PDB file of C-alpha atoms and ligand atoms in Angstrom:
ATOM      1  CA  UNK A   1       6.034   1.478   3.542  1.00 95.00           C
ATOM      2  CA  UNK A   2       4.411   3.875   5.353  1.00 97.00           C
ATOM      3  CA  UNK A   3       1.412   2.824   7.885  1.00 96.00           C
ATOM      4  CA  UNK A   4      -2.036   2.934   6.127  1.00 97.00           C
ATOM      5  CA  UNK A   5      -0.089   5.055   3.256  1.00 98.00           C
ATOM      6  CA  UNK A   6      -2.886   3.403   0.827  1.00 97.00           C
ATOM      7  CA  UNK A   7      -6.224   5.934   2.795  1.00 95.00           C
ATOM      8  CA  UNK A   8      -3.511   8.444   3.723  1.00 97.00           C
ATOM      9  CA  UNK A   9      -1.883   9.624   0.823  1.00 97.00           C
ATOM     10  CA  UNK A  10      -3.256   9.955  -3.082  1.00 96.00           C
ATOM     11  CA  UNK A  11      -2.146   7.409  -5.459  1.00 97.00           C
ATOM     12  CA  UNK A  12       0.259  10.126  -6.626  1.00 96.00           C
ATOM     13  CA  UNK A  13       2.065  10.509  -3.805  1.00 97.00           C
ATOM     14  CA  UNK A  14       2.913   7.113  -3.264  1.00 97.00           C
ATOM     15  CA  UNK A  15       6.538   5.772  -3.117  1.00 97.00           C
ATOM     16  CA  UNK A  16       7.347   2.433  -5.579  1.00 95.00           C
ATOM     17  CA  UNK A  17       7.219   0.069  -2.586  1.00 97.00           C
ATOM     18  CA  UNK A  18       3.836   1.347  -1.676  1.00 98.00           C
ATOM     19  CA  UNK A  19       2.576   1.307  -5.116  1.00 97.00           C
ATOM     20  CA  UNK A  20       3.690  -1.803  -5.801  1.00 95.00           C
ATOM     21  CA  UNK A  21       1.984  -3.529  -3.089  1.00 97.00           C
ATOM     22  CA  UNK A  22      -1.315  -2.534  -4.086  1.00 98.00           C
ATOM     23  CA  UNK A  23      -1.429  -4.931  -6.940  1.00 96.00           C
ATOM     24  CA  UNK A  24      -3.259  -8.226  -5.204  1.00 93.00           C
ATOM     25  CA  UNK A  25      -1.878 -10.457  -7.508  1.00 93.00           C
ATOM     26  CA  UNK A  26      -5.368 -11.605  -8.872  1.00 95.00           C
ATOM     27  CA  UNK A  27      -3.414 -11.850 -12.551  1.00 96.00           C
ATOM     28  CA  UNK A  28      -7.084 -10.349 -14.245  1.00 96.00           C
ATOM     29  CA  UNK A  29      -5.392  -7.701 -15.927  1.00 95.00           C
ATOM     30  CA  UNK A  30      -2.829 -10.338 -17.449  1.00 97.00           C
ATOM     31  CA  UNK A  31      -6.007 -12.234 -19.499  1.00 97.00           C
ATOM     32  CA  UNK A  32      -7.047 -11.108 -23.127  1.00 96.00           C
ATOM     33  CA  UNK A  33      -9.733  -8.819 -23.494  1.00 95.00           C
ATOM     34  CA  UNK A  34     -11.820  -7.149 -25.823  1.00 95.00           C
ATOM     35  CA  UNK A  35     -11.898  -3.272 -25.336  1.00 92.00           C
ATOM     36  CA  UNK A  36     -14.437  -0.657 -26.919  1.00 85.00           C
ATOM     37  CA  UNK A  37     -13.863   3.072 -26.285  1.00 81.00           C
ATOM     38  CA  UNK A  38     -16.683   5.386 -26.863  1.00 79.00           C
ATOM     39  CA  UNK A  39     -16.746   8.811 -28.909  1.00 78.00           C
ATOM     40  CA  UNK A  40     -14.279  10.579 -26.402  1.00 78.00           C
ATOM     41  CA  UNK A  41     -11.497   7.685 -26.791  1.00 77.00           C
ATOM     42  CA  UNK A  42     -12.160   6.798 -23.252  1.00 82.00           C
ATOM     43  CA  UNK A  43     -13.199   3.197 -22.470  1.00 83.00           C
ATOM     44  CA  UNK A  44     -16.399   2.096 -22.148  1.00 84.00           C
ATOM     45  CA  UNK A  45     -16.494  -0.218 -18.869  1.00 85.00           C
ATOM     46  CA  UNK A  46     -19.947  -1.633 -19.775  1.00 84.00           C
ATOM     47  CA  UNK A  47     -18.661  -3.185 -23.393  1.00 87.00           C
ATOM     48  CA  UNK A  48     -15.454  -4.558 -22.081  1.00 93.00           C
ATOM     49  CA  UNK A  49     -15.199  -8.205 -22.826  1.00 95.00           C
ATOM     50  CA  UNK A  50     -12.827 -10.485 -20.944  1.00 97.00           C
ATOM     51  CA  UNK A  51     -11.656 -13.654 -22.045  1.00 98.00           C
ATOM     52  CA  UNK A  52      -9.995 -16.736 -19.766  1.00 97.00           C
ATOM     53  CA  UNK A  53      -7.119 -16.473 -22.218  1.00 98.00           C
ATOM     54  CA  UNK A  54      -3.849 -15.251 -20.192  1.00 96.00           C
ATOM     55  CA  UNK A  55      -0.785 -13.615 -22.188  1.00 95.00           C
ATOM     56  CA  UNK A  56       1.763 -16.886 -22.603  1.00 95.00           C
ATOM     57  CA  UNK A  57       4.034 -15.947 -19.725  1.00 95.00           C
ATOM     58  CA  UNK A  58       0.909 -16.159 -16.907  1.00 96.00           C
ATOM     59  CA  UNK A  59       1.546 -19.751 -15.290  1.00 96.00           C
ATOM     60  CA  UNK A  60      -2.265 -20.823 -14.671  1.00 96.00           C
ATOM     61  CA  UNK A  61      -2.133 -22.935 -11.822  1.00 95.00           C
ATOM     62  CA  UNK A  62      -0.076 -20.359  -9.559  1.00 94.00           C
ATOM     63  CA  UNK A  63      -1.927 -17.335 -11.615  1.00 94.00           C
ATOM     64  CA  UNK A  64       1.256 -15.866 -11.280  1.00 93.00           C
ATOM     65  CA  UNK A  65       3.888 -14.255 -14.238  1.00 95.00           C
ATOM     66  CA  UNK A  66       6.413 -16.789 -14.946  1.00 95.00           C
ATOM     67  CA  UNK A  67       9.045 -13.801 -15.041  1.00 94.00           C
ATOM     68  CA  UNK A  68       7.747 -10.972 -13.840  1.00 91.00           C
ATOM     69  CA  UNK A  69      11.276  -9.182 -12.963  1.00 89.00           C
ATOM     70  CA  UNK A  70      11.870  -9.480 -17.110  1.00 92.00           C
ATOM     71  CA  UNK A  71       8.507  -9.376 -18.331  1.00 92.00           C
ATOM     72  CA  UNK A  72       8.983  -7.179 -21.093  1.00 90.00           C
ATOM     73  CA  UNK A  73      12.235  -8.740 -22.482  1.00 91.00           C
ATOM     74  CA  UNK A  74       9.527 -11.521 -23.356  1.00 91.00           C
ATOM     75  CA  UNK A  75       6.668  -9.669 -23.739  1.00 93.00           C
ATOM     76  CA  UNK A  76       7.049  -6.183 -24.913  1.00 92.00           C
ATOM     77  CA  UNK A  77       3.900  -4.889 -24.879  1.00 90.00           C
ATOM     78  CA  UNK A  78       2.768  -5.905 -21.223  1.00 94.00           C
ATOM     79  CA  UNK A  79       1.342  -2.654 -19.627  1.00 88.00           C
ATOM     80  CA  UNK A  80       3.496  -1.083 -16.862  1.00 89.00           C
ATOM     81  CA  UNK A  81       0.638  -0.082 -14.676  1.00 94.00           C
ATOM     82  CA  UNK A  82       1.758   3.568 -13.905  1.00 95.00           C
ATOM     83  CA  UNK A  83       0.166   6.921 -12.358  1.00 95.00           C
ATOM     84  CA  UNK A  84       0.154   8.140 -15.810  1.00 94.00           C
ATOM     85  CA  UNK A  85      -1.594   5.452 -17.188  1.00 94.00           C
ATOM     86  CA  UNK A  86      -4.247   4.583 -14.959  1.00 96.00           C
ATOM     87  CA  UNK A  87      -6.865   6.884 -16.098  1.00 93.00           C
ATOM     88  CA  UNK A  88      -6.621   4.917 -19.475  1.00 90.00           C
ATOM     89  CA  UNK A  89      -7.005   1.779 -17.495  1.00 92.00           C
ATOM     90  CA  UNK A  90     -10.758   1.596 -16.507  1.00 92.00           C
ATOM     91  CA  UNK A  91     -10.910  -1.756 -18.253  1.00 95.00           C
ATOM     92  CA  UNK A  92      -9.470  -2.897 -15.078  1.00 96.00           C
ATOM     93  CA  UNK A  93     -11.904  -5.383 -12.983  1.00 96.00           C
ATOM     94  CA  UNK A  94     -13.953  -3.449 -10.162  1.00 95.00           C
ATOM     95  CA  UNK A  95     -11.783  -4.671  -7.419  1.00 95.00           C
ATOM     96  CA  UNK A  96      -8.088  -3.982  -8.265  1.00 97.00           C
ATOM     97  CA  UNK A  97      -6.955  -1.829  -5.861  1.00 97.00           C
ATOM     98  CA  UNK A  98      -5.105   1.338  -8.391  1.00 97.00           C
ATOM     99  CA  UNK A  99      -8.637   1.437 -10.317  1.00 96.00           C
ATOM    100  CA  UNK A 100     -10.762   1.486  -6.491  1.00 96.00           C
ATOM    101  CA  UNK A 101      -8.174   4.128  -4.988  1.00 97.00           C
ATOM    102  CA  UNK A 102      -8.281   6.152  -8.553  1.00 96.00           C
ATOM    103  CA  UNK A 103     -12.185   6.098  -8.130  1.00 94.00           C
ATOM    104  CA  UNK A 104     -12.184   6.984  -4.246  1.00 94.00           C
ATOM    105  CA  UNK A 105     -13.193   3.678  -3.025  1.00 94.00           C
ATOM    106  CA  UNK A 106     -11.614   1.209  -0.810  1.00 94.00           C
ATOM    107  CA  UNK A 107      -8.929  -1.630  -0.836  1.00 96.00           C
ATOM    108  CA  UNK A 108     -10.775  -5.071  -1.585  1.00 95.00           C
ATOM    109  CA  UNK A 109     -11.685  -6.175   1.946  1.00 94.00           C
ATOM    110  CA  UNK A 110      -9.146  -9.384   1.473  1.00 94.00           C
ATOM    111  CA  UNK A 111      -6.583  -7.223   0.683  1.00 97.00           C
ATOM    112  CA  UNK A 112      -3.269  -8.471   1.879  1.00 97.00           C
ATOM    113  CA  UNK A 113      -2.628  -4.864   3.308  1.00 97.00           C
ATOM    114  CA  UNK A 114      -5.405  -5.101   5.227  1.00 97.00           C
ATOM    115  CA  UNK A 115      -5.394  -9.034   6.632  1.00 97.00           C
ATOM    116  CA  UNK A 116      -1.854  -9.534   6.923  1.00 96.00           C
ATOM    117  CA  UNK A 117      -2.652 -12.741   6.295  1.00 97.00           C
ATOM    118  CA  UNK A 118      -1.616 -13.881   2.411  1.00 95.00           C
ATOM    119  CA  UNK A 119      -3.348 -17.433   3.057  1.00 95.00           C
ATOM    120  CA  UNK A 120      -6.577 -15.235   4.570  1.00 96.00           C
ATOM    121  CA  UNK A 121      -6.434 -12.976   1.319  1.00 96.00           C
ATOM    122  CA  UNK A 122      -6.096 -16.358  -0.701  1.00 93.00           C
ATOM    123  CA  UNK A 123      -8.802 -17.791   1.004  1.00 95.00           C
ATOM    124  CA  UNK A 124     -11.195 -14.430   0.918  1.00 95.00           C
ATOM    125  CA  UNK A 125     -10.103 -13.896  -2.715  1.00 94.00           C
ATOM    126  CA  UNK A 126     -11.406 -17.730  -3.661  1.00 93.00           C
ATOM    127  CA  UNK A 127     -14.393 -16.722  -2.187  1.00 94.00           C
ATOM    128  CA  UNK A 128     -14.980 -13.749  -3.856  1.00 93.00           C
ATOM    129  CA  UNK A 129     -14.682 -15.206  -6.639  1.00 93.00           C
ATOM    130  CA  UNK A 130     -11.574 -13.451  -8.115  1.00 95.00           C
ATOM    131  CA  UNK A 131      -8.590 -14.162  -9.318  1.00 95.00           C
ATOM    132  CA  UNK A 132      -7.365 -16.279 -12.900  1.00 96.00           C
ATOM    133  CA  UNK A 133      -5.279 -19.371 -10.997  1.00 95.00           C
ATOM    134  CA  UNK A 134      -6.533 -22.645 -12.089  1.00 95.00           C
ATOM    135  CA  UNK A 135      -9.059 -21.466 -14.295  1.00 96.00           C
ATOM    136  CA  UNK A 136      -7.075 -19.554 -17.084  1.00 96.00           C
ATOM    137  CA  UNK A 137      -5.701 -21.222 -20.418  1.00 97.00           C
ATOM    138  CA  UNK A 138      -2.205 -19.428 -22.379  1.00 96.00           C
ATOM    139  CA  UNK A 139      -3.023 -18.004 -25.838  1.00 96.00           C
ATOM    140  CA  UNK A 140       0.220 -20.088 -27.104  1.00 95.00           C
ATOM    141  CA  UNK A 141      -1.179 -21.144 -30.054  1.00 95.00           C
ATOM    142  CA  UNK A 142      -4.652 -20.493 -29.947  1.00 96.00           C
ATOM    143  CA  UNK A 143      -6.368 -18.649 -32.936  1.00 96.00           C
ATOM    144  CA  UNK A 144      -8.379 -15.383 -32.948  1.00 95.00           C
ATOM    145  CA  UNK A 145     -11.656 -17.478 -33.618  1.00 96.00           C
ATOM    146  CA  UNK A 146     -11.303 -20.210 -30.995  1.00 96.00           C
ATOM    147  CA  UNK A 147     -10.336 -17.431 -28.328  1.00 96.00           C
ATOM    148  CA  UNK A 148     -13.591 -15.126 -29.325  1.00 95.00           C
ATOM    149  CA  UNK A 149     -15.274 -18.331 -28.260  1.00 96.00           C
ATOM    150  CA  UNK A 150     -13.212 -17.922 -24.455  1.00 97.00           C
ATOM    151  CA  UNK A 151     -15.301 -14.747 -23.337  1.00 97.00           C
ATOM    152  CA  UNK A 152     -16.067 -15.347 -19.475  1.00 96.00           C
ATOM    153  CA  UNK A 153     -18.149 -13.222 -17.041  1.00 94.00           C
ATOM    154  CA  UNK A 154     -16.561 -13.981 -13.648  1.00 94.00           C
ATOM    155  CA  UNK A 155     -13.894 -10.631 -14.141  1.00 95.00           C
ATOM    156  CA  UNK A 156     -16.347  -7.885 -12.756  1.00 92.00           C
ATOM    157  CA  UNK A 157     -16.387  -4.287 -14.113  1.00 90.00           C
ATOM    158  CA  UNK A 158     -19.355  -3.469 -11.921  1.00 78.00           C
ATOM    159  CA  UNK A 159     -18.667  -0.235  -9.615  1.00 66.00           C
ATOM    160  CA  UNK A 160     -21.699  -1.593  -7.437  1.00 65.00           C
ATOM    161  CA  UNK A 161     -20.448  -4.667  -6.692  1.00 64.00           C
ATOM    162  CA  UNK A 162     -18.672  -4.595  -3.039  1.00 72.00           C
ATOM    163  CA  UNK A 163     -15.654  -6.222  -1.809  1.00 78.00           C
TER     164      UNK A 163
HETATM  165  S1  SF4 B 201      -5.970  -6.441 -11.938  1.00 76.18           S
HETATM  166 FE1  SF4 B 201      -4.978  -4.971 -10.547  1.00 76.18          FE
HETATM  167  S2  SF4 B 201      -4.695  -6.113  -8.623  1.00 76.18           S
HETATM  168 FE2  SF4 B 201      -5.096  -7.650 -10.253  1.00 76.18          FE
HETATM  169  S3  SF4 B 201      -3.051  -8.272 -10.977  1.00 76.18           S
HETATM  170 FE3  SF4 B 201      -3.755  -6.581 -12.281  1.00 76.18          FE
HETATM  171  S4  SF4 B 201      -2.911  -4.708 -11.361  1.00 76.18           S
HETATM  172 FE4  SF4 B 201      -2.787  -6.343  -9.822  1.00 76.18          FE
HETATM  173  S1  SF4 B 202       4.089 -10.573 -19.137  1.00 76.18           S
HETATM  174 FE1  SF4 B 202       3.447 -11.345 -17.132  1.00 76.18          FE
HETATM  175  S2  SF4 B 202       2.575  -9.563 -16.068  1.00 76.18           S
HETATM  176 FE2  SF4 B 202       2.668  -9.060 -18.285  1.00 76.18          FE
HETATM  177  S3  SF4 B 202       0.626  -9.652 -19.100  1.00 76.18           S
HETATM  178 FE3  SF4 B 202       2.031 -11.404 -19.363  1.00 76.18          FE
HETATM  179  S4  SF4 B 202       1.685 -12.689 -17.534  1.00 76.18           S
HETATM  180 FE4  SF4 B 202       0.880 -10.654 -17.089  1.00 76.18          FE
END
């Protein structure tokens, strides 16, 4: 990876190591969520509604995927984040790092890229606030009705709220 390739070069430009090693782990965009567009088809950050519900492969003590390497084997539909796709992605919370670079802001101060540190970035994260480990349930065999009733508030979609 190249030094400080994430303020250096635009998301576009970035090679799959360095891409990949934006994602903090935080495991937000792996919970079940309630999306509205508006007129244009483009979301509407202020009516997105996110549930503690994780897709059945999240393990919710660790917050991490249980196979992320064959992810889609098991779960065909999980979203390949991809330069492509990102600008259909603002559903993403405030402080993932492809929806902050996309929108000209920052890496999350704990940002692993940044500390160096992953038990600083653990520790910073907790504080923050952020991240689904320990407090997530699976959607394996919950109903539609009992997982309306799962909405949560602590995934921020706030652009004013600072990391
Ligand atoms: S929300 Fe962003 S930083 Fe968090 S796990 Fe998903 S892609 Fe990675
Ligand atoms: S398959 Fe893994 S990475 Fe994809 S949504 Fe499920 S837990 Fe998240």
């Amino acid at each position: 990876m190249r030094p400080n390739f994430w303020s250096r070069f635009a998301l576009s430009e970035l090679n799959h190591s360095e891409w990949e090693a934006l994602c903090d782990g935080c495991g937000s965009c792996c919970l079940i969520k309630y999306i509205d567009e508006d007129e244009n088809g483009d979301v509407d950050e202020e009516l997105v509604e996110y549930t503690d519900v994780t897709c059945q492969l999240m393990d919710c003590t660790t917050g991490y995927c249980q196979h992320y390497d064959t992810r889609q084997e098991h779960v065909p539909d999980c979203i390949q984040l991809t330069m492509d796709n990102l600008p259909q992605m603002m559903w993403l919370p405030s402080h993932c790092a492809y929806k902050r670079l996309y929108k000209g802001q920052n890496l999350p101060s704990w940002h692993l890229l940044l500390t160096q540190d992953a038990v600083v970035t653990q520790q910073q994260m907790r504080a923050a606030n952020v991240g689904v480990a320990g407090r997530c349930v699976s959607e394996t065999g919950m109903s539609d009705e009992a997982m309306e009733e799962r909405v949560i508030s602590w995934v921020k979609l706030d652009n004013t709220e600072s990391y």
